[in-house]
Amino acid sequence: MRTLPLGTEPTVVARPMLDVEKTLVGLDRAEIGDRLRDIGIPEKQIKMRTTQVWHWIYHQGVKSFDEMLNVSKDIRQKLADNFTIGRPEIIEALVSKDGTRKWLMKFPDGNEVETVFIPDEQRDRGTLCVSSQVGCTLTCKFCHTGTQRLVRNLTPAEIVMQFMVARDHLGEWPTPSEGRVLSSVVMMGMGEPLYNFDNVKKALKIIMDEQGISLSRRRITLSTSGVVPEMKRCGEEIGVNLAVSLHAVNNDVRNEIMPINKKYPLEELLAACRDYPGAKMSRKITFEYIMLKDINDRDEDARNLVKLLNKYGIYAKVNLIPFNPWPGSDYQRSDDDRVRKFSEYVFDAGISAPIRTPRGEDILAACGQLKSESEKQRKSEILRLEKEAMAATD
Ligand code: SAH
Ligand code: SF4
């Protein structure tokens, strides 16, 4: 593991390793029950044992069955012989001078993803930015992850594990009832979460489960580039806050910088936002708007942004994200003055439009800078996944 000589050194946490075939992490209760049945736990104990195991994994955060103290010794042994609850390998744990942390995790098949923890200014709470895929099939021109071909979807275990690893390093087990440092989650890491809907849903349900990690759905935000057909399901079946990567206010510019717009143009996207289940005054949709110099940052763009949001009657707030450069990127960040003027215009129109301060730039952890080295060797596999993702949303 490599660490940067910046700030505090991250804690190195000894852990038994993740074994994808044998892990109990990422399974729902019924599946854990089935696994316990498979190893001969008597039927009348299944419910109770499942509750115990769930509590130890997700409330206590233990990494081995030995620590499950209210489970009898012989059952603990049986569990340990057949299953694991270990963590993935941490290849790199970096700490930025602003306190942002980034972990590069490696799964047993060699694929890697990044997860970022962004503490707030006082450092008494913070947000975990979680990845949903290794790479991304979409190719937004401003995004580093988009230059990495999709290797594969992450499993529910791999998504939940990102949260658990962060908790390990922050020393936040057992789940505190209040005053949490890891206080919210954004699905804004690598990948398009709505192209991995089922696994993301399953993982978030585990993270929200009240007998375990118990993070409220109000503290979870899923960001999409605009996979229109899955947006309604996201509201209905997962019920988390929605963020939409808008980034342009007309189809010409959006087509150019976000190719997904050719499939789901602005009109369809905004109608889906208007209809997002649960969206209301107190639960607004966040529109992310990256500030790219001379591309989408003129006064006219700010005017059109306000017009569009009003036209569709969307309860909206806008997050202005100054472009974060990465090696080989084509764009430039808008000047600070320009970003401020843009923000003021939108604020003056009655829509909140704060400027997101870039965090963790020195460790390439800021929005759009994530990229792991996992590249797909087998092109046929990428094509299959791309086809599947597109077909699923036709
Ligand atoms: N695929 C989803 C989730 C990723 S969220 C989505 O696109 O919404 C990551 C956020 O960072 C998105 O809003 C994305 O558009 C933005 N982003 C990507 N590249 C960026 C960059 N270079 N600078 C700033 N923000 C960027
Ligand atoms: Fe994928 Fe989102 Fe990056 Fe676009 S911005 S390439 S959808 S991760």
CSV table of C-alpha atoms and ligand atoms in Angstrom, one decimal:
chain,number,residue,atom,x,y,z
A,1,MET,CA,0.0,0.0,0.0
A,2,ARG,CA,1.3,3.5,-0.9
A,3,THR,CA,0.5,6.5,1.2
A,4,LEU,CA,1.2,10.2,0.4
A,5,PRO,CA,3.4,12.1,2.9
A,6,LEU,CA,0.5,14.5,3.4
A,7,GLY,CA,-1.5,15.0,6.6
A,8,THR,CA,-2.2,12.0,8.8
A,9,GLU,CA,-1.1,8.6,7.6
A,10,PRO,CA,-4.1,6.4,7.1
A,11,THR,CA,-4.6,3.5,9.5
A,12,VAL,CA,-3.6,0.2,8.1
A,13,VAL,CA,-6.3,-2.2,9.0
A,14,ALA,CA,-5.4,-5.9,9.1
A,15,ARG,CA,-8.2,-7.9,7.6
A,16,PRO,CA,-9.0,-11.3,6.2
A,17,MET,CA,-9.5,-10.9,2.5
A,18,LEU,CA,-12.6,-10.7,0.4
A,19,ASP,CA,-13.6,-14.0,-1.3
A,20,VAL,CA,-16.4,-13.3,-3.8
A,21,GLU,CA,-17.7,-16.8,-3.8
A,22,LYS,CA,-17.9,-17.1,-0.1
A,23,THR,CA,-18.6,-13.6,1.2
A,24,LEU,CA,-21.8,-13.0,3.1
A,25,VAL,CA,-21.6,-9.3,2.6
A,26,GLY,CA,-23.9,-8.0,-0.1
A,27,LEU,CA,-26.5,-10.7,0.4
A,28,ASP,CA,-30.0,-9.9,1.6
A,29,ARG,CA,-31.5,-11.6,4.7
A,30,ALA,CA,-33.2,-14.3,2.7
A,31,GLU,CA,-30.0,-15.2,0.9
A,32,ILE,CA,-28.0,-15.3,4.2
A,33,GLY,CA,-30.8,-17.6,5.5
A,34,ASP,CA,-30.3,-19.9,2.5
A,35,ARG,CA,-26.5,-20.0,3.1
A,36,LEU,CA,-27.0,-20.9,6.7
A,37,ARG,CA,-29.5,-23.7,5.7
A,38,ASP,CA,-26.9,-25.0,3.3
A,39,ILE,CA,-24.4,-25.6,6.1
A,40,GLY,CA,-26.9,-27.4,8.2
A,41,ILE,CA,-28.2,-24.8,10.6
A,42,PRO,CA,-31.5,-26.1,11.9
A,43,GLU,CA,-34.6,-24.5,10.3
A,44,LYS,CA,-35.9,-23.1,13.6
A,45,GLN,CA,-32.7,-21.2,14.2
A,46,ILE,CA,-32.4,-19.7,10.7
A,47,LYS,CA,-34.2,-16.4,11.5
A,48,MET,CA,-32.4,-15.8,14.7
A,49,ARG,CA,-29.0,-16.7,13.3
A,50,THR,CA,-29.5,-14.5,10.3
A,51,THR,CA,-30.4,-11.5,12.6
A,52,GLN,CA,-27.3,-12.2,14.7
A,53,VAL,CA,-25.0,-12.4,11.7
A,54,TRP,CA,-26.5,-9.3,10.1
A,55,HIS,CA,-26.0,-7.4,13.3
A,56,TRP,CA,-22.4,-8.4,13.6
A,57,ILE,CA,-21.5,-7.6,10.0
A,58,TYR,CA,-23.4,-4.3,9.6
A,59,HIS,CA,-23.9,-2.9,13.1
A,60,GLN,CA,-20.7,-4.1,14.8
A,61,GLY,CA,-18.5,-4.2,11.6
A,62,VAL,CA,-16.6,-7.3,12.6
A,63,LYS,CA,-14.2,-8.8,10.1
A,64,SER,CA,-14.2,-12.3,11.4
A,65,PHE,CA,-16.7,-14.8,12.6
A,66,ASP,CA,-14.6,-15.3,15.8
A,67,GLU,CA,-15.9,-11.9,17.0
A,68,MET,CA,-19.6,-12.9,16.9
A,69,LEU,CA,-19.7,-13.5,20.6
A,70,ASN,CA,-23.4,-14.5,21.0
A,71,VAL,CA,-23.1,-17.2,18.3
A,72,SER,CA,-22.0,-20.6,19.7
A,73,LYS,CA,-18.5,-21.7,19.1
A,74,ASP,CA,-19.3,-24.6,16.9
A,75,ILE,CA,-21.5,-22.5,14.6
A,76,ARG,CA,-18.8,-19.8,14.4
A,77,GLN,CA,-16.4,-22.5,13.3
A,78,LYS,CA,-18.9,-23.7,10.7
A,79,LEU,CA,-19.4,-20.2,9.4
A,80,ALA,CA,-15.6,-19.6,9.2
A,81,ASP,CA,-15.1,-22.9,7.4
A,82,ASN,CA,-17.6,-21.9,4.7
A,83,PHE,CA,-17.9,-18.2,4.4
A,84,THR,CA,-15.9,-14.9,4.7
A,85,ILE,CA,-16.8,-11.3,5.7
A,86,GLY,CA,-13.3,-10.0,4.9
A,87,ARG,CA,-12.5,-6.8,3.1
A,88,PRO,CA,-11.0,-6.2,-0.4
A,89,GLU,CA,-7.3,-5.4,-0.7
A,90,ILE,CA,-6.4,-1.7,-0.3
A,91,ILE,CA,-3.8,-0.8,-2.9
A,92,GLU,CA,-3.5,2.8,-2.0
A,93,ALA,CA,-4.9,5.0,0.8
A,94,LEU,CA,-4.2,8.7,0.2
A,95,VAL,CA,-4.9,11.7,2.4
A,96,SER,CA,-5.2,15.1,0.8
A,97,LYS,CA,-3.9,18.3,2.5
A,98,ASP,CA,-7.6,19.3,2.8
A,99,GLY,CA,-8.4,16.1,4.7
A,100,THR,CA,-10.1,14.3,1.8
A,101,ARG,CA,-9.2,10.6,1.7
A,102,LYS,CA,-9.1,8.3,-1.3
A,103,TRP,CA,-8.9,4.5,-1.3
A,104,LEU,CA,-8.0,2.4,-4.3
A,105,MET,CA,-9.4,-1.1,-3.7
A,106,LYS,CA,-8.6,-4.2,-5.6
A,107,PHE,CA,-11.0,-7.1,-5.9
A,108,PRO,CA,-9.9,-10.7,-6.3
A,109,ASP,CA,-10.4,-10.7,-10.1
A,110,GLY,CA,-7.8,-7.8,-10.3
A,111,ASN,CA,-10.3,-5.0,-11.0
A,112,GLU,CA,-9.8,-1.8,-9.1
A,113,VAL,CA,-12.1,1.1,-8.0
A,114,GLU,CA,-11.7,4.3,-6.1
A,115,THR,CA,-13.8,5.6,-3.2
A,116,VAL,CA,-13.4,9.1,-1.7
A,117,PHE,CA,-14.3,10.5,1.7
A,118,ILE,CA,-14.8,14.2,1.9
A,119,PRO,CA,-15.0,15.6,5.4
A,120,ASP,CA,-16.8,18.9,5.9
A,121,GLU,CA,-14.9,22.0,6.9
A,122,GLN,CA,-15.2,21.2,10.6
A,123,ARG,CA,-14.3,17.6,10.0
A,124,ASP,CA,-17.0,16.4,12.3
A,125,ARG,CA,-19.1,14.8,9.5
A,126,GLY,CA,-18.5,13.9,5.9
A,127,THR,CA,-19.6,12.4,2.7
A,128,LEU,CA,-18.5,9.1,1.0
A,129,CYS,CA,-18.4,9.1,-2.7
A,130,VAL,CA,-19.0,5.5,-3.9
A,131,SER,CA,-18.3,3.9,-7.2
A,132,SER,CA,-20.9,1.7,-9.0
A,133,GLN,CA,-18.8,0.4,-11.9
A,134,VAL,CA,-15.2,-0.3,-12.9
A,135,GLY,CA,-14.9,2.5,-15.5
A,136,CYS,CA,-18.0,3.7,-17.4
A,137,THR,CA,-19.6,2.8,-20.7
A,138,LEU,CA,-20.5,6.5,-21.2
A,139,THR,CA,-17.9,8.8,-22.6
A,140,CYS,CA,-18.6,12.3,-21.3
A,141,LYS,CA,-15.8,14.4,-22.7
A,142,PHE,CA,-14.9,16.2,-19.5
A,143,CYS,CA,-14.7,13.0,-17.3
A,144,HIS,CA,-11.6,11.0,-16.5
A,145,THR,CA,-13.6,7.9,-15.7
A,146,GLY,CA,-15.1,8.1,-19.2
A,147,THR,CA,-11.7,7.5,-20.8
A,148,GLN,CA,-11.6,4.1,-19.1
A,149,ARG,CA,-13.6,1.5,-20.9
A,150,LEU,CA,-16.1,-0.3,-18.7
A,151,VAL,CA,-14.6,-3.4,-17.3
A,152,ARG,CA,-17.7,-4.5,-15.4
A,153,ASN,CA,-20.5,-3.7,-13.0
A,154,LEU,CA,-19.7,-3.8,-9.3
A,155,THR,CA,-21.5,-6.5,-7.3
A,156,PRO,CA,-23.7,-5.4,-4.3
A,157,ALA,CA,-20.8,-6.8,-2.0
A,158,GLU,CA,-18.3,-4.6,-3.7
A,159,ILE,CA,-20.5,-1.5,-3.4
A,160,VAL,CA,-21.2,-2.1,0.3
A,161,MET,CA,-17.6,-2.9,0.9
A,162,GLN,CA,-16.5,0.6,-0.1
A,163,PHE,CA,-18.6,1.9,2.7
A,164,MET,CA,-17.3,-0.7,5.2
A,165,VAL,CA,-13.7,0.0,4.3
A,166,ALA,CA,-14.2,3.7,4.9
A,167,ARG,CA,-15.8,3.0,8.2
A,168,ASP,CA,-12.8,0.7,9.1
A,169,HIS,CA,-10.4,3.5,8.4
A,170,LEU,CA,-12.4,6.2,10.1
A,171,GLY,CA,-12.8,3.9,13.2
A,172,GLU,CA,-16.6,4.2,13.1
A,173,TRP,CA,-17.8,0.8,14.2
A,174,PRO,CA,-20.1,-0.1,15.8
A,175,THR,CA,-22.7,2.1,14.0
A,176,PRO,CA,-23.1,5.2,16.1
A,177,SER,CA,-26.6,6.3,16.8
A,178,GLU,CA,-25.7,9.9,16.4
A,179,GLY,CA,-22.8,12.2,15.6
A,180,ARG,CA,-21.5,10.1,12.7
A,181,VAL,CA,-18.4,11.2,10.8
A,182,LEU,CA,-19.4,9.3,7.8
A,183,SER,CA,-22.8,10.9,7.6
A,184,SER,CA,-23.8,10.7,4.0
A,185,VAL,CA,-23.3,8.8,0.8
A,186,VAL,CA,-23.2,10.0,-2.8
A,187,MET,CA,-23.2,7.5,-5.7
A,188,MET,CA,-20.9,9.9,-7.6
A,189,GLY,CA,-17.8,7.8,-8.0
A,190,MET,CA,-16.8,5.8,-11.0
A,191,GLY,CA,-19.6,4.6,-13.3
A,192,GLU,CA,-23.2,5.2,-14.1
A,193,PRO,CA,-25.3,3.8,-11.2
A,194,LEU,CA,-28.5,3.5,-13.2
A,195,TYR,CA,-26.7,1.2,-15.7
A,196,ASN,CA,-26.1,-1.1,-12.7
A,197,PHE,CA,-29.5,-0.6,-11.2
A,198,ASP,CA,-30.1,-4.0,-9.5
A,199,ASN,CA,-26.8,-4.2,-7.7
A,200,VAL,CA,-26.9,-0.5,-6.7
A,201,LYS,CA,-30.4,-1.0,-5.3
A,202,LYS,CA,-29.4,-4.0,-3.3
A,203,ALA,CA,-26.3,-2.4,-1.9
A,204,LEU,CA,-28.2,0.8,-0.9
A,205,LYS,CA,-31.0,-1.2,0.7
A,206,ILE,CA,-28.3,-2.9,2.9
A,207,ILE,CA,-26.8,0.5,3.7
A,208,MET,CA,-30.2,1.9,4.7
A,209,ASP,CA,-31.3,-1.2,6.7
A,210,GLU,CA,-32.1,-0.1,10.2
A,211,GLN,CA,-30.7,-3.2,11.9
A,212,GLY,CA,-27.2,-2.4,10.5
A,213,ILE,CA,-25.6,0.6,9.0
A,214,SER,CA,-28.9,2.4,9.1
A,215,LEU,CA,-28.2,5.4,6.9
A,216,SER,CA,-31.3,7.3,6.1
A,217,ARG,CA,-32.4,7.5,2.5
A,218,ARG,CA,-32.4,11.3,2.9
A,219,ARG,CA,-28.6,11.1,3.4
A,220,ILE,CA,-28.0,9.2,0.2
A,221,THR,CA,-27.9,10.8,-3.2
A,222,LEU,CA,-27.6,9.0,-6.5
A,223,SER,CA,-26.2,10.9,-9.5
A,224,THR,CA,-27.1,10.0,-13.0
A,225,SER,CA,-25.9,11.3,-16.3
A,226,GLY,CA,-29.6,11.0,-17.4
A,227,VAL,CA,-30.6,7.4,-17.9
A,228,VAL,CA,-34.2,8.4,-18.3
A,229,PRO,CA,-36.0,5.0,-18.3
A,230,GLU,CA,-34.5,4.1,-14.9
A,231,MET,CA,-35.1,7.4,-13.1
A,232,LYS,CA,-38.6,6.7,-12.1
A,233,ARG,CA,-37.6,3.2,-10.7
A,234,CYS,CA,-34.9,4.8,-8.8
A,235,GLY,CA,-37.4,7.1,-6.9
A,236,GLU,CA,-39.9,4.3,-6.5
A,237,GLU,CA,-37.7,1.4,-5.6
A,238,ILE,CA,-34.8,3.0,-3.9
A,239,GLY,CA,-36.2,6.3,-2.7
A,240,VAL,CA,-33.0,8.2,-2.4
A,241,ASN,CA,-32.3,11.8,-3.5
A,242,LEU,CA,-31.5,12.3,-7.1
A,243,ALA,CA,-28.7,14.3,-8.7
A,244,VAL,CA,-28.6,14.8,-12.4
A,245,SER,CA,-25.5,15.7,-14.4
A,246,LEU,CA,-27.0,18.4,-16.6
A,247,HIS,CA,-23.9,20.4,-17.7
A,248,ALA,CA,-25.6,22.1,-20.7
A,249,VAL,CA,-28.9,23.8,-21.4
A,250,ASN,CA,-29.3,23.0,-25.1
A,251,ASN,CA,-29.1,19.8,-27.0
A,252,ASP,CA,-26.3,20.8,-29.3
A,253,VAL,CA,-23.8,21.4,-26.4
A,254,ARG,CA,-25.1,18.5,-24.4
A,255,ASN,CA,-24.8,16.1,-27.4
A,256,GLU,CA,-21.2,17.3,-27.8
A,257,ILE,CA,-20.0,16.9,-24.2
A,258,MET,CA,-22.3,14.1,-23.1
A,259,PRO,CA,-23.1,11.5,-25.8
A,260,ILE,CA,-25.9,10.0,-23.7
A,261,ASN,CA,-28.0,13.1,-24.6
A,262,LYS,CA,-28.4,11.8,-28.2
A,263,LYS,CA,-30.3,8.9,-26.7
A,264,TYR,CA,-32.2,10.8,-24.0
A,265,PRO,CA,-32.4,14.5,-25.0
A,266,LEU,CA,-32.9,17.4,-22.6
A,267,GLU,CA,-36.7,17.5,-23.0
A,268,GLU,CA,-37.1,13.8,-21.9
A,269,LEU,CA,-34.5,14.2,-19.1
A,270,LEU,CA,-36.3,17.3,-17.6
A,271,ALA,CA,-39.7,15.7,-17.9
A,272,ALA,CA,-38.3,12.7,-15.9
A,273,CYS,CA,-36.9,15.0,-13.3
A,274,ARG,CA,-40.3,16.8,-13.0
A,275,ASP,CA,-41.9,13.4,-12.5
A,276,TYR,CA,-39.3,12.0,-10.1
A,277,PRO,CA,-41.2,10.3,-7.3
A,278,GLY,CA,-40.7,12.1,-4.0
A,279,ALA,CA,-39.4,15.3,-5.5
A,280,LYS,CA,-40.9,18.3,-3.7
A,281,MET,CA,-39.9,21.6,-2.2
A,282,SER,CA,-38.2,20.0,0.7
A,283,ARG,CA,-36.6,17.3,-1.4
A,284,LYS,CA,-35.2,19.0,-4.4
A,285,ILE,CA,-33.4,17.5,-7.3
A,286,THR,CA,-29.8,18.6,-7.6
A,287,PHE,CA,-28.5,19.5,-11.0
A,288,GLU,CA,-24.8,19.3,-11.3
A,289,TYR,CA,-23.4,21.8,-13.7
A,290,ILE,CA,-19.7,21.7,-14.6
A,291,MET,CA,-18.2,25.1,-15.5
A,292,LEU,CA,-16.3,24.7,-18.7
A,293,LYS,CA,-14.6,27.8,-20.0
A,294,ASP,CA,-16.4,29.2,-23.2
A,295,ILE,CA,-18.5,26.1,-23.6
A,296,ASN,CA,-21.4,26.5,-21.2
A,297,ASP,CA,-20.6,29.4,-18.9
A,298,ARG,CA,-22.0,32.5,-20.6
A,299,ASP,CA,-24.7,34.7,-19.1
A,300,GLU,CA,-27.0,33.4,-21.8
A,301,ASP,CA,-26.5,29.8,-20.5
A,302,ALA,CA,-27.4,30.9,-16.9
A,303,ARG,CA,-30.5,32.6,-18.3
A,304,ASN,CA,-31.5,29.5,-20.2
A,305,LEU,CA,-30.8,27.3,-17.2
A,306,VAL,CA,-33.3,29.2,-15.1
A,307,LYS,CA,-35.8,29.3,-18.0
A,308,LEU,CA,-35.6,25.5,-18.4
A,309,LEU,CA,-36.0,24.7,-14.7
A,310,ASN,CA,-38.9,27.0,-14.4
A,311,LYS,CA,-40.5,25.8,-17.6
A,312,TYR,CA,-40.6,22.2,-16.3
A,313,GLY,CA,-41.6,23.4,-12.8
A,314,ILE,CA,-38.9,21.3,-11.2
A,315,TYR,CA,-38.0,21.7,-7.5
A,316,ALA,CA,-34.3,22.2,-8.1
A,317,LYS,CA,-31.0,23.3,-6.7
A,318,VAL,CA,-27.9,23.7,-8.9
A,319,ASN,CA,-24.4,22.7,-7.9
A,320,LEU,CA,-21.8,24.5,-9.9
A,321,ILE,CA,-18.7,22.4,-10.3
A,322,PRO,CA,-15.6,24.2,-11.6
A,323,PHE,CA,-14.0,21.8,-14.1
A,324,ASN,CA,-11.3,19.6,-12.5
A,325,PRO,CA,-8.6,18.9,-15.0
A,326,TRP,CA,-6.9,15.5,-15.4
A,327,PRO,CA,-3.9,14.4,-17.5
A,328,GLY,CA,-4.9,14.8,-21.1
A,329,SER,CA,-8.2,16.6,-20.6
A,330,ASP,CA,-9.3,19.0,-23.3
A,331,TYR,CA,-11.2,21.7,-21.3
A,332,GLN,CA,-10.4,24.6,-19.1
A,333,ARG,CA,-12.0,25.6,-15.9
A,334,SER,CA,-14.1,28.8,-16.1
A,335,ASP,CA,-12.6,31.8,-14.5
A,336,ASP,CA,-13.6,32.4,-10.8
A,337,ASP,CA,-15.3,35.6,-11.7
A,338,ARG,CA,-17.4,33.9,-14.4
A,339,VAL,CA,-18.4,31.1,-12.0
A,340,ARG,CA,-19.4,33.7,-9.4
A,341,LYS,CA,-21.5,35.7,-11.9
A,342,PHE,CA,-23.2,32.6,-13.2
A,343,SER,CA,-24.0,31.6,-9.6
A,344,GLU,CA,-25.4,35.0,-8.7
A,345,TYR,CA,-27.6,35.1,-11.7
A,346,VAL,CA,-29.2,31.8,-10.8
A,347,PHE,CA,-29.5,32.7,-7.1
A,348,ASP,CA,-31.1,36.0,-8.1
A,349,ALA,CA,-33.7,34.0,-10.0
A,350,GLY,CA,-34.6,32.2,-6.8
A,351,ILE,CA,-32.7,29.0,-7.3
A,352,SER,CA,-29.9,28.0,-5.0
A,353,ALA,CA,-26.7,27.6,-7.0
A,354,PRO,CA,-23.7,27.2,-4.7
A,355,ILE,CA,-20.2,26.7,-6.1
A,356,ARG,CA,-18.7,23.4,-5.2
A,357,THR,CA,-15.2,23.9,-3.9
A,358,PRO,CA,-12.9,21.3,-5.4
A,359,ARG,CA,-11.7,18.8,-2.8
A,360,GLY,CA,-8.8,16.4,-2.8
A,361,GLU,CA,-7.3,17.7,-6.1
A,362,ASP,CA,-3.7,16.9,-4.9
A,363,ILE,CA,-4.6,13.2,-4.8
A,364,LEU,CA,-6.8,13.3,-7.9
A,365,ALA,CA,-9.9,12.7,-5.8
A,366,ALA,CA,-12.0,15.6,-7.1
A,367,CYS,CA,-15.2,15.1,-9.2
A,368,GLY,CA,-14.4,13.5,-12.5
A,369,GLN,CA,-10.8,12.7,-11.7
A,370,LEU,CA,-11.3,9.1,-10.7
A,371,LYS,CA,-9.8,6.4,-12.9
A,372,SER,CA,-8.4,3.1,-12.0
A,373,GLU,CA,-5.8,1.2,-14.1
A,374,SER,CA,-8.2,-1.6,-14.8
A,375,GLU,CA,-8.7,-1.7,-18.5
A,376,LYS,CA,-10.5,-4.4,-20.3
A,377,GLN,CA,-8.4,-6.8,-22.2
A,378,ARG,CA,-11.3,-8.5,-23.9
A,379,LYS,CA,-13.1,-6.2,-26.2
A,380,SER,CA,-15.9,-8.6,-26.8
A,381,GLU,CA,-16.8,-8.5,-23.1
A,382,ILE,CA,-17.0,-4.6,-23.2
A,383,LEU,CA,-19.3,-4.7,-26.3
A,384,ARG,CA,-21.5,-7.3,-24.6
A,385,LEU,CA,-21.9,-5.1,-21.4
A,386,GLU,CA,-22.5,-2.0,-23.5
A,387,LYS,CA,-25.2,-3.7,-25.5
A,388,GLU,CA,-26.8,-5.1,-22.3
A,389,ALA,CA,-26.8,-1.7,-20.7
A,390,MET,CA,-28.3,0.0,-23.7
A,391,ALA,CA,-30.9,-2.8,-24.3
A,392,ALA,CA,-32.0,-2.7,-20.6
A,393,THR,CA,-33.0,0.9,-21.1
A,394,ASP,CA,-34.6,0.7,-24.6
B,1,SAH,N1,-22.1,8.7,-13.9
B,1,SAH,C1,-22.8,9.5,-12.9
B,1,SAH,C2,-22.2,9.5,-11.6
B,1,SAH,C3,-20.8,10.1,-11.5
B,1,SAH,S1,-21.0,11.6,-10.6
B,1,SAH,C4,-23.0,10.9,-13.4
B,1,SAH,O1,-22.3,11.3,-14.4
B,1,SAH,O2,-23.8,11.6,-12.9
B,1,SAH,C5,-19.6,12.5,-11.0
B,1,SAH,C6,-20.0,14.0,-11.2
B,1,SAH,O3,-18.8,14.7,-11.5
B,1,SAH,C7,-20.9,14.1,-12.4
B,1,SAH,O4,-21.7,15.2,-12.2
B,1,SAH,C8,-19.9,14.4,-13.5
B,1,SAH,O5,-20.5,15.0,-14.5
B,1,SAH,C9,-18.9,15.3,-12.7
B,1,SAH,N2,-17.6,15.4,-13.4
B,1,SAH,C10,-17.1,14.5,-14.3
B,1,SAH,N3,-15.9,14.9,-14.7
B,1,SAH,C11,-15.7,16.1,-14.1
B,1,SAH,C12,-14.6,17.0,-14.1
B,1,SAH,N4,-13.5,16.8,-14.8
B,1,SAH,N5,-14.6,18.1,-13.3
B,1,SAH,C13,-15.7,18.3,-12.5
B,1,SAH,N6,-16.8,17.5,-12.5
B,1,SAH,C14,-16.8,16.4,-13.3
B,2,SF4,FE1,-19.6,8.1,-16.8
B,2,SF4,FE2,-20.6,10.0,-15.2
B,2,SF4,FE3,-18.1,10.2,-16.1
B,2,SF4,FE4,-20.1,10.5,-17.8
B,2,SF4,S1,-19.6,11.8,-16.0
B,2,SF4,S2,-18.3,9.3,-18.2
B,2,SF4,S3,-21.6,9.1,-17.0
B,2,SF4,S4,-18.9,8.6,-14.7
